[in-house]
Short mmCIF file of C-alpha atoms in Angstrom, two decimals:
data_model
loop_
_atom_site.label_atom_id
_atom_site.label_comp_id
_atom_site.label_asym_id
_atom_site.label_seq_id
_atom_site.Cartn_x
_atom_site.Cartn_y
_atom_site.Cartn_z
CA MET A 23 -23.06 -2.64 12.27
CA GLY A 24 -26.85 -1.45 12.10
CA ARG A 25 -28.30 -0.32 8.46
CA VAL A 26 -26.47 -1.41 5.22
CA GLN A 27 -26.36 -1.89 1.67
CA VAL A 28 -23.87 -3.64 -0.21
CA VAL A 29 -24.38 -2.12 -3.82
CA GLY A 30 -22.97 -3.46 -7.47
CA ALA A 31 -22.88 -7.77 -6.79
CA THR A 32 -24.49 -10.08 -8.27
CA VAL A 33 -26.75 -12.01 -6.12
CA VAL A 34 -26.66 -15.84 -6.71
CA ASP A 35 -30.12 -16.07 -3.78
CA GLY A 36 -29.46 -20.46 -3.05
CA SER A 37 -32.62 -20.31 -4.54
CA GLY A 38 -31.34 -22.34 -7.99
CA ARG A 39 -32.40 -18.80 -9.90
CA ASP A 40 -30.08 -17.07 -12.03
CA PRO A 41 -27.68 -14.42 -10.60
CA VAL A 42 -29.14 -10.77 -10.66
CA ASP A 43 -27.34 -8.05 -9.96
CA VAL A 44 -29.22 -6.28 -6.89
CA ASN A 45 -28.50 -4.67 -4.08
CA VAL A 46 -29.08 -6.37 -0.54
CA GLY A 47 -30.27 -4.53 2.59
CA ILE A 48 -28.95 -5.40 6.20
CA GLU A 49 -30.12 -4.29 9.23
CA ASP A 50 -29.69 -5.95 12.66
CA GLY A 51 -28.77 -8.42 11.12
CA ARG A 52 -30.86 -9.73 8.78
CA ILE A 53 -31.50 -9.09 5.25
CA THR A 54 -34.49 -6.93 4.72
CA GLN A 55 -34.46 -6.24 1.86
CA VAL A 56 -33.54 -7.81 -2.10
CA GLY A 57 -33.89 -4.78 -4.99
CA ALA A 58 -34.20 -1.39 -4.79
CA SER A 59 -31.89 0.32 -3.29
CA ALA A 60 -33.00 2.24 -0.15
CA ALA A 61 -32.25 5.88 0.94
CA HIS A 62 -30.74 4.78 4.46
CA GLY A 63 -27.49 3.15 5.78
CA GLU A 64 -24.25 2.83 5.14
CA ARG A 65 -22.88 2.13 1.76
CA LEU A 66 -20.76 -1.57 1.23
CA GLU A 67 -19.42 -0.99 -2.36
CA ALA A 68 -19.10 -4.67 -4.50
CA ASP A 69 -18.70 -4.03 -7.70
CA GLY A 70 -17.13 -6.89 -9.84
CA LEU A 71 -18.20 -9.24 -6.59
CA THR A 72 -20.40 -12.15 -6.90
CA MET A 73 -22.77 -12.54 -3.20
CA THR A 74 -23.71 -15.95 -2.48
CA PRO A 75 -25.65 -17.16 1.62
CA GLY A 76 -23.66 -18.11 3.75
CA LEU A 77 -22.00 -21.83 2.94
CA ILE A 78 -23.20 -24.45 5.01
CA ASP A 79 -20.99 -27.36 5.85
CA ALA A 80 -23.50 -30.56 7.02
CA HIS A 81 -20.94 -32.76 7.82
CA VAL A 82 -17.99 -31.50 9.90
CA HIS A 83 -15.66 -32.80 12.61
CA LEU A 84 -14.25 -29.74 14.75
CA GLY A 85 -13.18 -31.52 17.34
CA LEU A 86 -11.02 -33.78 15.09
CA SER A 87 -8.63 -30.92 13.76
CA SER A 88 -5.42 -33.11 15.35
CA PRO A 89 -3.69 -35.18 13.79
CA ILE A 90 -5.84 -38.71 14.84
CA GLN A 91 -3.69 -40.93 16.11
CA PRO A 92 -1.84 -38.95 17.84
CA GLN A 93 -4.82 -37.44 19.40
CA PHE A 94 -6.74 -40.80 20.55
CA SER A 95 -3.69 -42.10 21.98
CA PHE A 96 -3.02 -39.03 24.47
CA ARG A 97 0.37 -37.75 22.40
CA LEU A 98 -1.46 -34.08 22.66
CA SER A 99 -2.48 -31.75 25.53
CA ALA A 100 -5.83 -30.15 25.80
CA ALA A 101 -4.20 -26.96 24.93
CA GLU A 102 -2.98 -28.19 21.71
CA LEU A 103 -6.57 -29.76 20.70
CA ALA A 104 -8.37 -26.63 21.48
CA ALA A 105 -6.20 -24.59 19.76
CA ASP A 106 -6.34 -27.26 17.15
CA ILE A 107 -10.42 -26.93 16.98
CA PHE A 108 -10.43 -23.15 17.37
CA ALA A 109 -8.45 -22.50 14.54
CA THR A 110 -10.36 -25.33 12.26
CA ALA A 111 -13.38 -23.38 13.21
CA GLY A 112 -12.03 -19.45 12.00
CA ALA A 113 -10.61 -20.98 8.92
CA ALA A 114 -14.18 -22.52 8.25
CA LEU A 115 -15.39 -18.85 7.93
CA ASP A 116 -12.18 -18.13 6.03
CA ALA A 117 -13.68 -20.62 3.49
CA GLY A 118 -17.20 -18.87 3.61
CA PHE A 119 -18.77 -21.45 5.37
CA THR A 120 -21.17 -19.23 8.38
CA THR A 121 -23.42 -22.55 9.47
CA VAL A 122 -21.94 -25.79 10.20
CA ARG A 123 -23.05 -29.15 11.08
CA ASP A 124 -20.95 -31.31 13.95
CA THR A 125 -21.11 -34.92 13.48
CA GLY A 126 -18.80 -35.48 15.91
CA GLY A 127 -16.06 -35.30 18.58
CA ILE A 128 -16.69 -31.66 20.27
CA ASP A 129 -18.65 -31.00 23.70
CA GLY A 130 -20.53 -28.74 23.99
CA GLY A 131 -18.19 -26.21 25.98
CA VAL A 132 -16.67 -25.63 21.78
CA VAL A 133 -20.73 -24.40 20.29
CA THR A 134 -21.31 -21.46 23.76
CA THR A 135 -17.51 -20.82 23.42
CA ILE A 136 -18.10 -19.96 19.48
CA ALA A 137 -21.75 -18.01 20.36
CA LYS A 138 -20.42 -15.78 22.93
CA GLY A 139 -17.51 -14.85 19.80
CA LYS A 140 -14.73 -15.49 22.50
CA VAL A 141 -13.24 -17.10 19.34
CA ARG A 142 -13.90 -16.84 15.80
CA GLY A 143 -16.86 -19.53 14.38
CA PRO A 144 -19.45 -20.50 12.81
CA ARG A 145 -22.47 -21.17 13.71
CA VAL A 146 -22.15 -24.04 15.05
CA LEU A 147 -25.43 -27.30 15.38
CA SER A 148 -23.69 -30.14 17.06
CA CYS A 149 -24.54 -34.07 17.97
CA GLY A 150 -22.02 -33.86 19.86
CA PRO A 151 -20.27 -37.30 21.31
CA VAL A 152 -21.17 -40.07 18.20
CA GLN A 153 -23.57 -42.42 19.48
CA CYS A 154 -21.90 -46.13 18.64
CA GLN A 155 -22.40 -50.14 19.37
CA ILE A 156 -19.55 -51.62 21.20
CA GLY A 157 -16.74 -52.11 19.09
CA GLY A 158 -18.19 -50.11 16.29
CA HIS A 159 -17.33 -47.45 14.11
CA GLY A 160 -16.20 -44.49 16.30
CA TYR A 161 -14.63 -46.94 18.74
CA TYR A 162 -10.35 -45.65 18.21
CA GLY A 163 -8.56 -47.47 21.51
CA ALA A 164 -6.41 -49.81 21.21
CA GLU A 165 -7.32 -53.71 21.16
CA TRP A 166 -6.42 -54.27 24.50
CA GLU A 167 -8.20 -51.44 26.27
CA PRO A 168 -11.73 -52.43 27.56
CA THR A 169 -14.77 -50.60 26.78
CA GLU A 170 -15.49 -48.98 29.92
CA LEU A 171 -12.31 -46.66 29.65
CA TRP A 172 -12.68 -45.08 25.85
CA SER A 173 -14.61 -42.31 27.80
CA SER A 174 -11.21 -41.78 29.29
CA HIS A 175 -10.03 -39.97 26.90
CA HIS A 176 -13.05 -37.73 25.97
CA VAL A 177 -12.32 -34.23 27.64
CA PRO A 178 -15.25 -32.76 29.12
CA GLY A 179 -16.35 -29.53 27.52
CA LEU A 180 -13.88 -29.91 24.95
CA CYS A 181 -13.78 -33.06 22.82
CA ALA A 182 -15.49 -36.17 23.21
CA LEU A 183 -15.87 -38.71 19.80
CA SER A 184 -17.89 -41.97 20.57
CA MET A 185 -20.26 -43.27 23.62
CA MET A 186 -20.38 -47.16 23.69
CA SER A 187 -23.98 -49.07 24.15
CA GLY A 188 -24.44 -52.48 24.79
CA ASN A 189 -28.07 -52.36 24.32
CA ALA A 190 -31.10 -49.98 24.13
CA ASP A 191 -31.36 -49.45 27.10
CA GLU A 192 -27.56 -48.39 27.18
CA LEU A 193 -28.14 -46.28 23.74
CA ARG A 194 -30.72 -44.57 26.25
CA HIS A 195 -28.94 -43.09 28.88
CA ASN A 196 -26.55 -42.40 26.38
CA VAL A 197 -28.55 -40.15 24.08
CA ARG A 198 -29.53 -38.91 27.29
CA GLU A 199 -26.49 -37.50 28.07
CA ALA A 200 -25.63 -35.75 25.23
CA PHE A 201 -28.81 -33.91 25.22
CA ARG A 202 -27.51 -33.28 28.31
CA ARG A 203 -24.43 -31.96 26.72
CA GLY A 204 -26.25 -29.80 25.10
CA ALA A 205 -26.54 -31.86 21.68
CA SER A 206 -28.99 -30.44 19.12
CA PHE A 207 -29.47 -33.70 17.05
CA LEU A 208 -27.96 -37.19 17.59
CA LYS A 209 -25.85 -39.38 15.46
CA LEU A 210 -25.79 -42.69 15.36
CA CYS A 211 -23.54 -45.38 13.50
CA VAL A 212 -25.65 -47.75 11.81
CA THR A 213 -22.78 -49.83 9.91
CA GLY A 214 -19.21 -49.85 9.83
CA GLY A 215 -16.92 -46.80 8.26
CA VAL A 216 -13.53 -45.79 6.27
CA VAL A 217 -11.89 -44.50 8.83
CA GLY A 218 -11.93 -47.57 11.55
CA ALA A 219 -9.71 -50.89 12.78
CA HIS A 220 -12.92 -53.00 14.15
CA ASP A 221 -15.39 -53.61 11.58
CA ARG A 222 -16.10 -53.06 7.65
CA LEU A 223 -18.02 -50.96 5.65
CA THR A 224 -20.67 -54.44 5.34
CA ASP A 225 -21.61 -54.56 8.73
CA THR A 226 -24.51 -53.43 10.36
CA GLN A 227 -24.40 -51.74 13.95
CA PHE A 228 -27.59 -51.41 15.91
CA THR A 229 -31.05 -52.92 15.34
CA VAL A 230 -34.42 -50.83 14.21
CA GLU A 231 -35.09 -51.11 18.16
CA GLU A 232 -32.45 -49.74 19.51
CA ILE A 233 -32.37 -46.78 16.54
CA ALA A 234 -36.14 -45.98 17.24
CA VAL A 235 -34.99 -45.55 20.94
CA ALA A 236 -32.63 -42.76 19.90
CA VAL A 237 -35.24 -41.84 17.24
CA GLN A 238 -38.23 -41.47 20.65
CA GLU A 239 -35.52 -39.30 22.48
CA ALA A 240 -34.38 -37.13 20.08
CA ALA A 241 -38.45 -36.63 18.96
CA ALA A 242 -39.34 -35.89 22.41
CA ARG A 243 -36.78 -32.83 22.94
CA GLY A 244 -37.99 -31.63 19.18
CA THR A 245 -34.70 -32.75 16.82
CA TYR A 246 -33.71 -35.48 14.92
CA VAL A 247 -31.40 -38.33 14.14
CA THR A 248 -29.05 -38.89 11.03
CA VAL A 249 -26.98 -42.16 10.90
CA HIS A 250 -22.92 -43.09 9.74
CA ALA A 251 -24.34 -45.79 6.94
CA HIS A 252 -22.23 -47.28 3.51
CA ASN A 253 -24.61 -50.04 2.87
CA ASN A 254 -28.49 -50.57 2.56
CA ASP A 255 -29.28 -53.26 5.37
CA GLY A 256 -28.07 -50.42 7.63
CA ILE A 257 -29.65 -47.48 5.87
CA ARG A 258 -33.09 -49.22 5.68
CA ASN A 259 -32.66 -50.14 9.41
CA ALA A 260 -32.22 -46.80 9.82
CA VAL A 261 -35.41 -45.68 7.90
CA GLU A 262 -37.90 -48.17 9.50
CA ALA A 263 -36.45 -46.99 12.62
CA GLY A 264 -37.68 -43.34 11.92
CA ALA A 265 -34.12 -41.08 11.09
CA ARG A 266 -34.67 -38.28 9.09
CA CYS A 267 -30.83 -38.13 7.40
CA VAL A 268 -28.09 -40.80 5.89
CA GLU A 269 -24.75 -39.72 6.12
CA HIS A 270 -22.45 -41.33 3.25
CA GLY A 271 -24.37 -43.61 1.57
CA THR A 272 -21.76 -44.98 -0.47
CA ASP A 273 -23.51 -48.11 -1.62
CA LEU A 274 -27.62 -46.59 -2.33
CA ASP A 275 -29.20 -48.73 -4.24
CA GLU A 276 -32.30 -47.65 -6.45
CA SER A 277 -34.76 -49.37 -3.87
CA THR A 278 -33.57 -48.23 -0.85
CA ALA A 279 -33.03 -44.19 -2.45
CA THR A 280 -37.10 -44.94 -3.33
CA LEU A 281 -37.16 -45.90 0.19
CA MET A 282 -35.78 -42.65 1.69
CA ALA A 283 -37.37 -40.74 -0.90
CA GLY A 284 -40.85 -42.16 -0.08
CA ARG A 285 -40.27 -40.96 4.05
CA GLU A 286 -38.51 -37.53 2.87
CA VAL A 287 -35.09 -38.99 4.42
CA ALA A 288 -31.94 -36.65 3.31
CA LEU A 289 -28.83 -37.81 1.64
CA VAL A 290 -25.40 -35.94 2.61
CA PRO A 291 -22.68 -37.38 0.38
CA THR A 292 -19.18 -36.58 1.85
CA PHE A 293 -16.53 -36.53 -1.44
CA ALA A 294 -13.67 -34.05 0.30
CA VAL A 295 -12.91 -36.46 3.05
CA VAL A 296 -12.68 -39.65 -0.04
CA GLU A 297 -10.07 -37.58 -2.01
CA GLN A 298 -8.27 -36.96 1.32
CA LEU A 299 -7.84 -39.60 2.90
CA LEU A 300 -7.08 -40.93 -0.95
CA HIS A 301 -3.70 -38.49 -1.29
CA ASP A 302 -2.45 -37.31 1.89
CA THR A 303 -3.60 -40.38 4.71
CA ALA A 304 -0.34 -39.57 6.91
CA GLY A 305 -2.09 -35.64 6.91
CA ALA A 306 -4.71 -36.52 9.02
CA GLY A 307 -2.86 -38.28 11.33
CA LEU A 308 -3.62 -42.02 9.61
CA ASP A 309 -2.63 -44.86 9.48
CA GLU A 310 -1.76 -46.09 5.52
CA SER A 311 -3.58 -49.33 6.25
CA THR A 312 -6.86 -46.52 5.59
CA ARG A 313 -6.10 -45.71 2.05
CA ASP A 314 -7.00 -49.17 1.21
CA ARG A 315 -10.22 -49.04 3.43
CA VAL A 316 -11.12 -45.94 0.94
CA LEU A 317 -10.14 -47.11 -2.57
CA GLY A 318 -13.45 -47.74 -5.13
CA VAL A 319 -15.48 -45.34 -2.14
CA ARG A 320 -15.47 -42.27 -4.60
CA GLU A 321 -16.72 -44.35 -7.98
CA ARG A 322 -19.22 -45.72 -5.21
CA MET A 323 -20.44 -42.79 -3.85
CA THR A 324 -21.06 -41.36 -7.33
CA GLU A 325 -22.93 -43.60 -8.63
CA ALA A 326 -25.16 -43.35 -5.54
CA LEU A 327 -25.20 -39.22 -6.06
CA ALA A 328 -26.66 -40.29 -9.01
CA VAL A 329 -29.19 -43.11 -7.95
CA ALA A 330 -30.86 -40.91 -4.93
CA LYS A 331 -31.29 -37.80 -7.52
CA GLU A 332 -33.24 -39.69 -9.79
CA ALA A 333 -34.89 -41.16 -7.25
CA GLY A 334 -36.21 -37.72 -5.70
CA VAL A 335 -33.86 -37.96 -2.14
CA ARG A 336 -33.48 -34.63 -0.86
CA ILE A 337 -29.24 -34.59 -1.11
CA GLY A 338 -27.15 -31.97 0.94
CA LEU A 339 -23.00 -30.78 1.13
CA GLY A 340 -20.99 -32.70 3.39
CA SER A 341 -17.05 -32.23 3.53
CA ASP A 342 -16.54 -34.36 6.42
CA LEU A 343 -13.34 -33.65 6.21
CA ILE A 344 -10.69 -34.68 9.61
CA GLY A 345 -7.09 -33.50 10.99
CA PRO A 346 -5.38 -30.39 11.22
CA ALA A 347 -5.70 -29.94 6.88
CA GLN A 348 -9.51 -28.39 7.35
CA HIS A 349 -8.71 -25.08 5.37
CA ARG A 350 -9.90 -26.03 1.33
CA ARG A 351 -13.78 -26.65 3.47
CA GLY A 352 -15.04 -25.15 -0.50
CA GLU A 353 -13.25 -27.85 -2.08
CA GLU A 354 -16.49 -29.83 -1.13
CA LEU A 355 -18.60 -27.82 -3.40
CA ARG A 356 -15.93 -27.97 -6.44
CA LEU A 357 -16.02 -31.55 -6.67
CA ARG A 358 -19.42 -31.53 -6.49
CA ALA A 359 -19.51 -29.18 -8.89
CA LYS A 360 -18.05 -32.26 -11.34
CA LEU A 361 -21.11 -33.94 -10.77
CA GLU A 362 -23.65 -31.77 -10.99
CA THR A 363 -24.14 -28.69 -12.44
CA PRO A 364 -22.12 -25.55 -10.22
CA MET A 365 -25.33 -23.89 -9.05
CA GLU A 366 -26.78 -27.45 -8.10
CA ALA A 367 -23.88 -27.09 -5.90
CA LEU A 368 -24.48 -24.49 -3.95
CA VAL A 369 -28.04 -24.49 -3.71
CA ALA A 370 -27.40 -28.24 -2.18
CA ALA A 371 -25.31 -26.03 0.24
CA THR A 372 -26.98 -23.46 1.55
CA LYS A 373 -31.43 -23.70 0.69
CA THR A 374 -31.26 -27.49 1.01
CA ASN A 375 -28.43 -27.87 4.28
CA ALA A 376 -30.84 -24.90 5.98
CA GLU A 377 -33.64 -27.52 5.45
CA ILE A 378 -32.11 -30.56 6.53
CA LEU A 379 -30.50 -28.68 9.66
CA GLY A 380 -34.17 -27.21 10.41
CA LEU A 381 -32.74 -23.77 9.68
CA SER A 382 -34.92 -23.15 6.57
CA GLY A 383 -35.63 -19.92 5.60
CA GLN A 384 -33.52 -18.54 8.61
CA VAL A 385 -30.13 -19.42 6.72
CA GLY A 386 -28.80 -20.77 3.27
CA VAL A 387 -30.70 -17.97 1.43
CA ILE A 388 -30.61 -14.39 0.33
CA ALA A 389 -33.74 -13.08 0.96
CA PRO A 390 -36.19 -10.49 3.30
CA GLY A 391 -36.41 -12.05 7.07
CA ALA A 392 -33.05 -14.22 6.76
CA GLN A 393 -29.98 -13.72 8.70
CA ALA A 394 -27.53 -11.35 6.78
CA ASP A 395 -24.93 -14.48 6.30
CA LEU A 396 -23.36 -13.69 3.05
CA VAL A 397 -20.02 -14.42 1.15
CA LEU A 398 -18.74 -12.16 -1.41
CA TRP A 399 -16.47 -13.87 -4.06
CA ASN A 400 -13.66 -12.55 -6.01
CA GLY A 401 -15.43 -13.56 -9.45
CA ASN A 402 -18.93 -15.81 -9.83
CA PRO A 403 -18.32 -19.54 -8.44
CA VAL A 404 -21.61 -20.61 -10.48
CA GLU A 405 -19.67 -20.09 -13.34
CA ASP A 406 -15.93 -21.07 -12.00
CA PRO A 407 -16.41 -23.79 -9.19
CA GLU A 408 -12.81 -23.57 -8.32
CA LEU A 409 -13.49 -20.24 -7.20
CA PHE A 410 -15.03 -22.18 -4.14
CA ALA A 411 -12.59 -24.82 -3.49
CA ASP A 412 -9.67 -21.29 -2.16
CA PRO A 413 -10.70 -19.38 0.96
CA ALA A 414 -8.60 -16.41 -0.76
CA ASN A 415 -11.50 -16.11 -3.04
CA ALA A 416 -13.76 -15.46 -0.43
CA VAL A 417 -12.86 -11.33 -0.54
CA LEU A 418 -16.46 -10.89 2.57
CA VAL A 419 -17.82 -13.01 5.06
CA LEU A 420 -20.60 -11.68 6.91
CA GLN A 421 -22.56 -12.86 10.00
CA ALA A 422 -25.47 -11.67 11.40
CA GLY A 423 -24.82 -8.78 9.39
CA ARG A 424 -21.20 -8.45 11.07
CA ILE A 425 -17.94 -8.55 8.57
CA VAL A 426 -15.48 -11.39 10.06
CA LYS A 427 -13.23 -11.59 7.15
CA ASP A 428 -12.46 -8.79 4.73
CA LEU A 429 -9.88 -9.40 2.08
CA ARG A 430 -11.05 -5.93 0.13
#
């Protein structure tokens, strides 16, 4: 599309400011003006619709788009895995998400295939495979399977869930390999997790010295480390080592939150996956025992969100959905809107997430110079956040000024 004027919409620009009725000018994929109508360009009528920036999900797993246990036990073909991955990528756009940060599971080929426009999907930033300690969270081999066989579960260019390290030197080797495959940041598991059989949420994984190796390698490439962490000891180890972001943060306490705020470490809570695992464990292709591990997590993560807000931590938004049921990605905003205001949930999913991803001012905001990633909603989701959860309410989605979904 060349020059376009979107006219008649109520604009919620992602900054937290009140909605305004203004026109938005677009040229060459970028926003050129917000306000007075220009005389040039095609008019895109949006009367009665609400415009927000394209949403950003800071915690996705495109590479876990098939039933989990069949995927890890070689019961699905590479063709079916690819079909599921690309269907999930298209569904993200349909739900209004124009940028996602993949926090483990895809290999570089997925990123480039979407970027080339060969399949529908959002802009993807990826860590490639997650970095894990031997036997830690992120290892899903059979109990009898030797660790060294785990990498044979990878499908080069398509999916690679995790890499195992026994010490700092092995971790350095593995993160360099992840960057070689196209990673744009790193993710380490520094505590046990919910979806896993070999560890507990109270476990800590990797030492401060080991995490610092990944931080050093990331810094050498101008990027950062985020960590999967549920308990405070793991979070503190990561912060001390120089990690920039914490995923989940389930049991975050006041002193650890204060430490995070002081070091400018962000938090990405993940509520949608907790609901998913409580209500449809089998639908994700997981054993019912997973539900027992998730009991109580929702309440503790809710408390952690309040603690982090009080301490002044920058808080983003991520869904962490896994398995085939990833089409209602906006559930995360609906759930967060119950714990904060709908506007705060939207800002977390736009402006704040853009900052966490290193894309501040480029996406996540409706302002001159930003990418024209825009969603036009049927109704006002800041007044009725239930609208975020149903992709049918995202009537029109633009990505870099191009219409990628149109239900008008």
